[in-house]
PDB file of C-alpha atoms in Angstrom:
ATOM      1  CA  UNK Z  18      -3.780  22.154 -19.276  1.00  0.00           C
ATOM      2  CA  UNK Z  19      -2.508  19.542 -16.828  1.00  0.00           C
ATOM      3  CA  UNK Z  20       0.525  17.900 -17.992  1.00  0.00           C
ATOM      4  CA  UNK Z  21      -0.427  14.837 -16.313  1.00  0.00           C
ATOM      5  CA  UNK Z  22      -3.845  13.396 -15.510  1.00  0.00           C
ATOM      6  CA  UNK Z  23      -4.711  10.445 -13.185  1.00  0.00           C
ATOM      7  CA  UNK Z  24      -8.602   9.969 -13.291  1.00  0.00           C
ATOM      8  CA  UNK Z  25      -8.739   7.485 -10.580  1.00  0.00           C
ATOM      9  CA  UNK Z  26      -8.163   9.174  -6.815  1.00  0.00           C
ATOM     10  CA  UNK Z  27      -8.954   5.766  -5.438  1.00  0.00           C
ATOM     11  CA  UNK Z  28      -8.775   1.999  -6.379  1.00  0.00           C
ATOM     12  CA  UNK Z  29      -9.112  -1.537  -4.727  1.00  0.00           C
ATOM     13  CA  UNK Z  30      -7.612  -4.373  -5.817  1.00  0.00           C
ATOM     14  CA  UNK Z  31      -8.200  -8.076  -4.186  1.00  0.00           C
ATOM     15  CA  UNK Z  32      -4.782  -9.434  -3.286  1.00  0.00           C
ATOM     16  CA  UNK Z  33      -2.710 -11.931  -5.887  1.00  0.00           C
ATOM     17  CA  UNK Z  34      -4.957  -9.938  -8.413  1.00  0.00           C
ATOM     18  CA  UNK Z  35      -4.076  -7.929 -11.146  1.00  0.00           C
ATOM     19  CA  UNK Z  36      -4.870  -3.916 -11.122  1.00  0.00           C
ATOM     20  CA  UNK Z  37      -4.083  -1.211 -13.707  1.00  0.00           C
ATOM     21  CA  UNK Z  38      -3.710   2.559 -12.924  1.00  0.00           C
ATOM     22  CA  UNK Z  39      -4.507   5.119 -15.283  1.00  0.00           C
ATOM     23  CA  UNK Z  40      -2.484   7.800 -16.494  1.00  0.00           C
ATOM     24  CA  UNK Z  41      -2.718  10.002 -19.612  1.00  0.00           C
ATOM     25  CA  UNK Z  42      -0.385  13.042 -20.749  1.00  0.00           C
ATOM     26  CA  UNK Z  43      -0.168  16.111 -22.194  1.00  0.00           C
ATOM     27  CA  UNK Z  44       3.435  16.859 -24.715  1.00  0.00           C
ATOM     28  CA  UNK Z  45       3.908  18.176 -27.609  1.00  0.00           C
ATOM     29  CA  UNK Z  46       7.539  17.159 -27.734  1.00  0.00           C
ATOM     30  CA  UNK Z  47       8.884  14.304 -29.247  1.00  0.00           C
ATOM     31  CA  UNK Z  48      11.694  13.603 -26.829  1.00  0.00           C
ATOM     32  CA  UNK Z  49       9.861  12.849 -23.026  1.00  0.00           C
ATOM     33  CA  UNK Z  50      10.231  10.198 -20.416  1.00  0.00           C
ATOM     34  CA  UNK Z  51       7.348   8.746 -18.590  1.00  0.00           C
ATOM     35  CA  UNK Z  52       7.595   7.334 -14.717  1.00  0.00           C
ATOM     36  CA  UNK Z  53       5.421   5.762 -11.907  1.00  0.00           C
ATOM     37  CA  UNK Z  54       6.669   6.235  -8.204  1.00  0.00           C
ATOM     38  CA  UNK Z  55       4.871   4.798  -5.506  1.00  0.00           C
ATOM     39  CA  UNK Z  56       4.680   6.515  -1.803  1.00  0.00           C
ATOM     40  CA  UNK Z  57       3.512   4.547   1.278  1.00  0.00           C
ATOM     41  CA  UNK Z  58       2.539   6.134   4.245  1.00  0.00           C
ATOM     42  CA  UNK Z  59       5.734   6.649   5.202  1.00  0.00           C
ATOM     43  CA  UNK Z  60       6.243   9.677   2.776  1.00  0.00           C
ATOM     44  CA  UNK Z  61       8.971   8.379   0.233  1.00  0.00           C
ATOM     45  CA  UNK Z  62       8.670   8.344  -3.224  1.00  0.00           C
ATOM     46  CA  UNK Z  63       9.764   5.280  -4.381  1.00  0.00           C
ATOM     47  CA  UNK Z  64      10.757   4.845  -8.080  1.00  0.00           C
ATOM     48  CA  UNK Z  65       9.047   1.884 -10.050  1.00  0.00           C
ATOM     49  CA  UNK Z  66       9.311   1.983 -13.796  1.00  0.00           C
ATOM     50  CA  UNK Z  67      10.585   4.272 -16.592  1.00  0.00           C
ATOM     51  CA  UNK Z  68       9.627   4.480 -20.294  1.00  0.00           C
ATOM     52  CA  UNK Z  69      10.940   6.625 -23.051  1.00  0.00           C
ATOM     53  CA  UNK Z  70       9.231   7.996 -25.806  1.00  0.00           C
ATOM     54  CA  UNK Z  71      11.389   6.388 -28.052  1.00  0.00           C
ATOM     55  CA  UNK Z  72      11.127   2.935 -26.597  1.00  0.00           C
ATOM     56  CA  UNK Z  73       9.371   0.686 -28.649  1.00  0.00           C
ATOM     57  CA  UNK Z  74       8.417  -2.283 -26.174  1.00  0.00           C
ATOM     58  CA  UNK Z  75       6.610  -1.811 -22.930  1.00  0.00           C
ATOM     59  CA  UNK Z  76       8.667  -1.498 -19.883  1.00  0.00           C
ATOM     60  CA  UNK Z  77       8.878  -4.099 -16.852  1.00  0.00           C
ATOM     61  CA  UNK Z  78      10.213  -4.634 -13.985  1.00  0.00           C
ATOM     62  CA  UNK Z  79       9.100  -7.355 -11.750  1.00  0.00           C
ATOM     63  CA  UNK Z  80       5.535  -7.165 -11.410  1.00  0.00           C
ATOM     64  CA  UNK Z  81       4.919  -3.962 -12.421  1.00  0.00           C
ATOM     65  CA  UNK Z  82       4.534  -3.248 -16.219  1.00  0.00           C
ATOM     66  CA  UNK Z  83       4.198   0.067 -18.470  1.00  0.00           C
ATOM     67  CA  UNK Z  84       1.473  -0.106 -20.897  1.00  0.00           C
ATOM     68  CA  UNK Z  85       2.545   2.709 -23.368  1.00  0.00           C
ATOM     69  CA  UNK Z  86       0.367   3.653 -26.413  1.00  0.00           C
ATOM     70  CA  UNK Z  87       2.126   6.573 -27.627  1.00  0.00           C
ATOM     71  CA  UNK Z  88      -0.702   7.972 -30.231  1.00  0.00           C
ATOM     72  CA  UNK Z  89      -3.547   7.818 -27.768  1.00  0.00           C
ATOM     73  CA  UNK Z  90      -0.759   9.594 -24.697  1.00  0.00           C
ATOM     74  CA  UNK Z  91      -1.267   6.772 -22.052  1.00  0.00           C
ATOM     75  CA  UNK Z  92       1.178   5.358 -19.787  1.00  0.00           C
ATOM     76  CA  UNK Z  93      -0.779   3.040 -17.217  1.00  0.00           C
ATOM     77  CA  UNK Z  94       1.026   0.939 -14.415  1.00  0.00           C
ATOM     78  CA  UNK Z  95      -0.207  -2.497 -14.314  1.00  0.00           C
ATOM     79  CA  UNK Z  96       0.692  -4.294 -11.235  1.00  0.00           C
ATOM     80  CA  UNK Z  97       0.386  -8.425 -11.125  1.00  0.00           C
ATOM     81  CA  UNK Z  98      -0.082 -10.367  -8.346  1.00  0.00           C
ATOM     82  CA  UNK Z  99      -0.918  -7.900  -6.117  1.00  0.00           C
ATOM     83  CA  UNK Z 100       0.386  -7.962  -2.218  1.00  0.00           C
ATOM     84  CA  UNK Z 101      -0.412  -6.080   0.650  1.00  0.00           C
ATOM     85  CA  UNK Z 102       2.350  -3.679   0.973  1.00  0.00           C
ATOM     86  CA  UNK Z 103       1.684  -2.757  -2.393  1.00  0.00           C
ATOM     87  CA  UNK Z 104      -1.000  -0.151  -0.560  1.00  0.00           C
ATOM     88  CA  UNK Z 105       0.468   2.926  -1.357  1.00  0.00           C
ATOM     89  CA  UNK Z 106      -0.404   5.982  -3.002  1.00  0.00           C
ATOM     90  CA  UNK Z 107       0.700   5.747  -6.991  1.00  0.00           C
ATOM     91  CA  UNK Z 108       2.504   8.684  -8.711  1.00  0.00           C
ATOM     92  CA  UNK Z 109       2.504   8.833 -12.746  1.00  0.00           C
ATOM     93  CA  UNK Z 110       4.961  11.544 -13.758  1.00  0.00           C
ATOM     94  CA  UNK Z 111       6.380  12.951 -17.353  1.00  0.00           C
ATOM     95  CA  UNK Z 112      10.349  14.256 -17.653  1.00  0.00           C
ATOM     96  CA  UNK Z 113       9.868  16.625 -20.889  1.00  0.00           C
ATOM     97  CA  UNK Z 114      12.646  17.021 -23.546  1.00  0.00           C
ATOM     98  CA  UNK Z 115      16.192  18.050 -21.455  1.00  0.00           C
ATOM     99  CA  UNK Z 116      16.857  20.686 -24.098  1.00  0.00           C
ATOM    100  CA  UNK Z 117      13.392  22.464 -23.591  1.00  0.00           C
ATOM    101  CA  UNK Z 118      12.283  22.515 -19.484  1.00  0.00           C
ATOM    102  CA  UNK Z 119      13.331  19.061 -18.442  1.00  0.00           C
ATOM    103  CA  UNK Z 120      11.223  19.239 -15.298  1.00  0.00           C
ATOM    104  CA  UNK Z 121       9.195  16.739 -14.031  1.00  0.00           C
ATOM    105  CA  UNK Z 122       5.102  16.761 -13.766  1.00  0.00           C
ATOM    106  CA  UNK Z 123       3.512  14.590 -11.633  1.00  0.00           C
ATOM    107  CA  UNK Z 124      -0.314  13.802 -11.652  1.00  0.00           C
ATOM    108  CA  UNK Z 125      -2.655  14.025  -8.537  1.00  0.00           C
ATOM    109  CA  UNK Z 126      -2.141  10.368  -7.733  1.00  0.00           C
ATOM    110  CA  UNK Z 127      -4.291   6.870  -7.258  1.00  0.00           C
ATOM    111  CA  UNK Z 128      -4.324   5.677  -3.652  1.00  0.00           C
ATOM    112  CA  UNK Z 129      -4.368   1.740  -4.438  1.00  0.00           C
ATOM    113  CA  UNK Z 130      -5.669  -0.744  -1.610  1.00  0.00           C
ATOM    114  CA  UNK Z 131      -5.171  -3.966  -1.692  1.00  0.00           C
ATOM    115  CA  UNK Z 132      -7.609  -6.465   0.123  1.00  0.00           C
ATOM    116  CA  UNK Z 133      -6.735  -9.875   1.764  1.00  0.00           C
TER     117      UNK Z 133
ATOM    118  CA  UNK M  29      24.994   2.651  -1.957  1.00  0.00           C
ATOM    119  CA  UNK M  30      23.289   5.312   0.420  1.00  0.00           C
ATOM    120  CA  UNK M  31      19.674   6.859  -1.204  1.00  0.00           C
ATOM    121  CA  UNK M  32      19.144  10.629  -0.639  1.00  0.00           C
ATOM    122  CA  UNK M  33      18.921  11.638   2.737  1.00  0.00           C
ATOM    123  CA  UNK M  34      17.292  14.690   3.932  1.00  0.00           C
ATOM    124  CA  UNK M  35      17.106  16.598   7.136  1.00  0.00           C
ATOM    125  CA  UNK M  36      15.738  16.864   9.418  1.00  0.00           C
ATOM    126  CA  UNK M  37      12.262  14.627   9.007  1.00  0.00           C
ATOM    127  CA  UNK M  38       9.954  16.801  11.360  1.00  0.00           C
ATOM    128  CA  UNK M  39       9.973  20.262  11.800  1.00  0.00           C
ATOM    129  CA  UNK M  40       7.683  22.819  13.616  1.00  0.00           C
ATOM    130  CA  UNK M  41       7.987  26.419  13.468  1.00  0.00           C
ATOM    131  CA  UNK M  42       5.566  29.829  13.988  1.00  0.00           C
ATOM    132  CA  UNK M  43       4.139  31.936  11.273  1.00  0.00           C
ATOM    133  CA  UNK M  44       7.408  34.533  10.054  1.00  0.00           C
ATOM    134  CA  UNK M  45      10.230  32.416  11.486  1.00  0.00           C
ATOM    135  CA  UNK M  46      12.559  31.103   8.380  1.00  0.00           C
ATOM    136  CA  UNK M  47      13.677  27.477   7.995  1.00  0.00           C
ATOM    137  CA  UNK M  48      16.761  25.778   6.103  1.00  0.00           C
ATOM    138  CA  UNK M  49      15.824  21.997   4.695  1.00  0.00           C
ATOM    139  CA  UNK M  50      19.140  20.258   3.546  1.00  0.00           C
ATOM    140  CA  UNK M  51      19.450  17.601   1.283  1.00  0.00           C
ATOM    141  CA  UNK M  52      22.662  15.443   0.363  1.00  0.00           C
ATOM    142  CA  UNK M  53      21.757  13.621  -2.993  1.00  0.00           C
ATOM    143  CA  UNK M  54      23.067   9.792  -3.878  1.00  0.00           C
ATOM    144  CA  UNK M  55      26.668   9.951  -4.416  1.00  0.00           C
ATOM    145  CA  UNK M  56      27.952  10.766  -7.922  1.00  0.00           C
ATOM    146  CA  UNK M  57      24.726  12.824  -8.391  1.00  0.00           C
ATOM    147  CA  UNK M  58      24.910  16.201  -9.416  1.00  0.00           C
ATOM    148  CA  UNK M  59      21.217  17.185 -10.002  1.00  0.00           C
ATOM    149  CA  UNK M  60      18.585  18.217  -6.680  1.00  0.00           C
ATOM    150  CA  UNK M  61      15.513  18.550  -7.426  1.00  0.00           C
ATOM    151  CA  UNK M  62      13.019  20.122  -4.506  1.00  0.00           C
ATOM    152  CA  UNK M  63       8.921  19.232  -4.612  1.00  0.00           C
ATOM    153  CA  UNK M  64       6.532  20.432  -2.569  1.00  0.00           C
ATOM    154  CA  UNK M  65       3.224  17.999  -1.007  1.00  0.00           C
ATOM    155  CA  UNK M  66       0.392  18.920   0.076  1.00  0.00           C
ATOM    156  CA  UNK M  67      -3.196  17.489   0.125  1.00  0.00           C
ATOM    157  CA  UNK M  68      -4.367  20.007  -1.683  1.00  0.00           C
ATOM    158  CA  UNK M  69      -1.998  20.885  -4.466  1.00  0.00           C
ATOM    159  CA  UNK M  70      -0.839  17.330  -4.584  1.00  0.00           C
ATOM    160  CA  UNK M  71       3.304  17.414  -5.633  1.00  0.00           C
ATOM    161  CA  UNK M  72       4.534  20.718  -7.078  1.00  0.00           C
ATOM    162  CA  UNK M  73       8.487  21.277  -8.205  1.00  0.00           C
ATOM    163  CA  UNK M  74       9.876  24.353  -6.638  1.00  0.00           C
ATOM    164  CA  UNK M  75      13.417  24.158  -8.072  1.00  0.00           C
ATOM    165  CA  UNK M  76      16.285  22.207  -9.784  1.00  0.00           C
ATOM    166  CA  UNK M  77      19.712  22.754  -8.986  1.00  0.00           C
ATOM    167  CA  UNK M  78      22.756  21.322 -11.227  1.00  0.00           C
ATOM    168  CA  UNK M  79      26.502  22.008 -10.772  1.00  0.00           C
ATOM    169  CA  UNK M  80      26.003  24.879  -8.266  1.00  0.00           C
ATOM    170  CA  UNK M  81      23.655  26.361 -10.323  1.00  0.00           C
ATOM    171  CA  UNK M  82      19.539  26.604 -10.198  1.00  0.00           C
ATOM    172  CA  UNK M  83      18.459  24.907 -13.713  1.00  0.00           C
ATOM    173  CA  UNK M  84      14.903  25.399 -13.429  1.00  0.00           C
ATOM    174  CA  UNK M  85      12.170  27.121 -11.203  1.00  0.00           C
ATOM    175  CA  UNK M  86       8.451  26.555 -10.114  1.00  0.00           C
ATOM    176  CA  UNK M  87       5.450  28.892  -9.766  1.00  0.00           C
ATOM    177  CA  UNK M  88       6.686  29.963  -5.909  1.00  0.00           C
ATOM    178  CA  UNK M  89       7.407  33.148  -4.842  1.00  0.00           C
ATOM    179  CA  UNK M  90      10.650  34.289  -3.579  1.00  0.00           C
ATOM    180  CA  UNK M  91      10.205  32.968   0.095  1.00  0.00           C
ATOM    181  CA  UNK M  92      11.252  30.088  -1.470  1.00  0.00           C
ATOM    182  CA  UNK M  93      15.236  30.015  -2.484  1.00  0.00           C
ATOM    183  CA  UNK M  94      17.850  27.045  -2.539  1.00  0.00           C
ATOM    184  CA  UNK M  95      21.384  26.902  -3.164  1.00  0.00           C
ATOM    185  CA  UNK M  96      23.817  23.617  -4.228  1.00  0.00           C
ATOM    186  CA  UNK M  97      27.459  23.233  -2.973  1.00  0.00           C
ATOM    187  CA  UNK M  98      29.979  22.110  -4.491  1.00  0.00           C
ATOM    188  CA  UNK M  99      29.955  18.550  -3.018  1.00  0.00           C
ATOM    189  CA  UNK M 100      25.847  18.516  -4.259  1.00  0.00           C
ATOM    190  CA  UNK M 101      24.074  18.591  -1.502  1.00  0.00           C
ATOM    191  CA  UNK M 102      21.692  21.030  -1.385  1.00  0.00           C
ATOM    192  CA  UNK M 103      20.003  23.297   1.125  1.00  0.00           C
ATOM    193  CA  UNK M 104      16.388  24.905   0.562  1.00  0.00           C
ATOM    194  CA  UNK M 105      15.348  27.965   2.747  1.00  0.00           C
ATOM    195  CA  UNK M 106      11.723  29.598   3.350  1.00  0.00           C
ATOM    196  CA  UNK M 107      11.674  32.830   5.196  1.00  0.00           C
ATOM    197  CA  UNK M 108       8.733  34.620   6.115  1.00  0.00           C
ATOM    198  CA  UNK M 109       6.828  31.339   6.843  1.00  0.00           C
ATOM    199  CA  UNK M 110       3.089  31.382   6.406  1.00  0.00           C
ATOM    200  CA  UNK M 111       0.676  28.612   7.358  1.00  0.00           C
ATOM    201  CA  UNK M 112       0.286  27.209   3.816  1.00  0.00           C
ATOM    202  CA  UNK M 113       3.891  26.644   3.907  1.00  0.00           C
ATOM    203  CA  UNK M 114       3.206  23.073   6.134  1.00  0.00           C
ATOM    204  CA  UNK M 115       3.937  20.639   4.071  1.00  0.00           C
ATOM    205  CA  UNK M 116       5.966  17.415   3.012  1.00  0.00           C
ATOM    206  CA  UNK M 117       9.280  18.625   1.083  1.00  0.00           C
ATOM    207  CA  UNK M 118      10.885  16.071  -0.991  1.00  0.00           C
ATOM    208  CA  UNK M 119      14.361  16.159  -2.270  1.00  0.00           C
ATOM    209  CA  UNK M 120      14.857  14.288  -5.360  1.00  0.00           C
ATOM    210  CA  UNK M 121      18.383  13.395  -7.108  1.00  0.00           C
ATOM    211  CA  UNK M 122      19.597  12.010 -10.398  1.00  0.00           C
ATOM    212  CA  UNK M 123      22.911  11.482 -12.047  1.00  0.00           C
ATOM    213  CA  UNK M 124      23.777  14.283 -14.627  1.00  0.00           C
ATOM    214  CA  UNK M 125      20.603  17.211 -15.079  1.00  0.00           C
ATOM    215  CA  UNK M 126      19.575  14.865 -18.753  1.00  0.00           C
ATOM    216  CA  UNK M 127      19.704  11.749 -16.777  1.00  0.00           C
ATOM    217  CA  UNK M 128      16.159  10.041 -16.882  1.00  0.00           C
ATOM    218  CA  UNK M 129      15.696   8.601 -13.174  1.00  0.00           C
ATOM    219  CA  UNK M 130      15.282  10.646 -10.251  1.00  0.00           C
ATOM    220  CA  UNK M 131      15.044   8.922  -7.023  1.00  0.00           C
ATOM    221  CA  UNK M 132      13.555  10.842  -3.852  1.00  0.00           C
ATOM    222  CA  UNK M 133      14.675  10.995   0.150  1.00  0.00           C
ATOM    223  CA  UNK M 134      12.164  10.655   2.603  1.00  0.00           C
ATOM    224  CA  UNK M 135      11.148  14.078   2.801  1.00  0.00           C
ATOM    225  CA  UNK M 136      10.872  16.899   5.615  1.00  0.00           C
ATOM    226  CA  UNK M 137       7.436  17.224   7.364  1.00  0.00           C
ATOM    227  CA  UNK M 138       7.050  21.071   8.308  1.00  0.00           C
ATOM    228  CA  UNK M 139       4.403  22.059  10.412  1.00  0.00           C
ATOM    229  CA  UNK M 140       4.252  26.077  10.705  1.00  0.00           C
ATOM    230  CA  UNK M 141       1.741  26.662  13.450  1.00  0.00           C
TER     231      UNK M 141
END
């Protein structure tokens, strides 16, 4: 089973909108941590946002916000006020429980355009 | 202070030639982390390496090997190159092997022709 799933391979978003990307996951353990990196064109994998299982409120940072619901396994990036350079392909990755694998996943990724 | 750096960025080589990637992590870091890109497979983690020593392994075969000095930075060899082996390889780094960020250099484009 994937460990990560992003359903949406490609989304468009008018610019100074809002636009959410979809990620679910797949853990049985109680201890994970749940990120979104965005790549441009370029090739670098640029770290957004980071949420912990344990963390109780949704984490932002800037314009980009976690929406965690823990019981239905969804972590989707919602980006406000969008801007052009936020075209990019988006990158929703898990970091299991250190004492058990502590590797990374990462899901297939959404390639998000934003239109003037 | 300076992000991961990787080198080199482009890289071109013939089918059975062997290639070494190197990666020097953000200073203080002690955990490299090597992915693998490709359209097809998308991003897939070949290996960890914390302290000198290789914490975790991906589903590649044993082409693929890596090794960590003692100053962290990190080296990543392929022998035996095939044509599936082109690819964008990212080097990823984060503080201690628990810590929860890793942040990612700007990768090595190799092209085996």
């Amino acid at each position: 089973a994937q460990k990560i799933t992003q359903t949406q391979p490609g989304m468009f978003v008018q610019e100074k909108e809002a636009v959410t990307l979809d990620c679910t996951y797949d853990t049985s353990d109680q201890s994970y941590g749940l990120f979104w990196y965005k790549q441009p064109s370029s090739g670098e994998m640029i770290f957004l946002i980071y949420q912990g299982s344990y963390d109780e409120q949704n984490a932002t940072e800037g314009r980009y916000s976690l929406n965690f619901q823990k019981a239905r396994k969804s972590a989707n990036l919602v980006i406000s006020a969008s801007q052009l350079g936020d075209s990019a392909m988006y990158f929703c990755a898990m970091r299991e429980d250190p004492n058990t694998g502590n590797q990374f996943y990462f899901g297939t990724g959404t390639s998000l355009t934003v239109i003037p | 202070k300076a992000g991961v750096t990787q080198t080199p960025r482009y890289l071109i080589k013939t089918r059975g030639q062997q290639v070494t990637l190197s990666c020097s992590p953000i200073s203080g870091h002690r955990s490299v982390s090597w992915y693998q890109q490709t359209p097809g497979q998308g991003l897939q983690f070949l290996f960890e390496y914390f302290s000198e020593t290789q914490r975790n392994k991906g589903n590649f075969p044993g082409r693929f090997s890596g090794r960590q000095f003692s100053n962290s930075r990190s080296e990543m060899n392929v022998s035996t190159l095939e044509l599936g082996d082109s690819a964008l390889y990212l080097c990823a780094s984060r503080a201690l092997a628990g810590a929860e960020t890793q942040y990612f250099g700007p990768g090595t484009r190799l092209l085996v022709l």
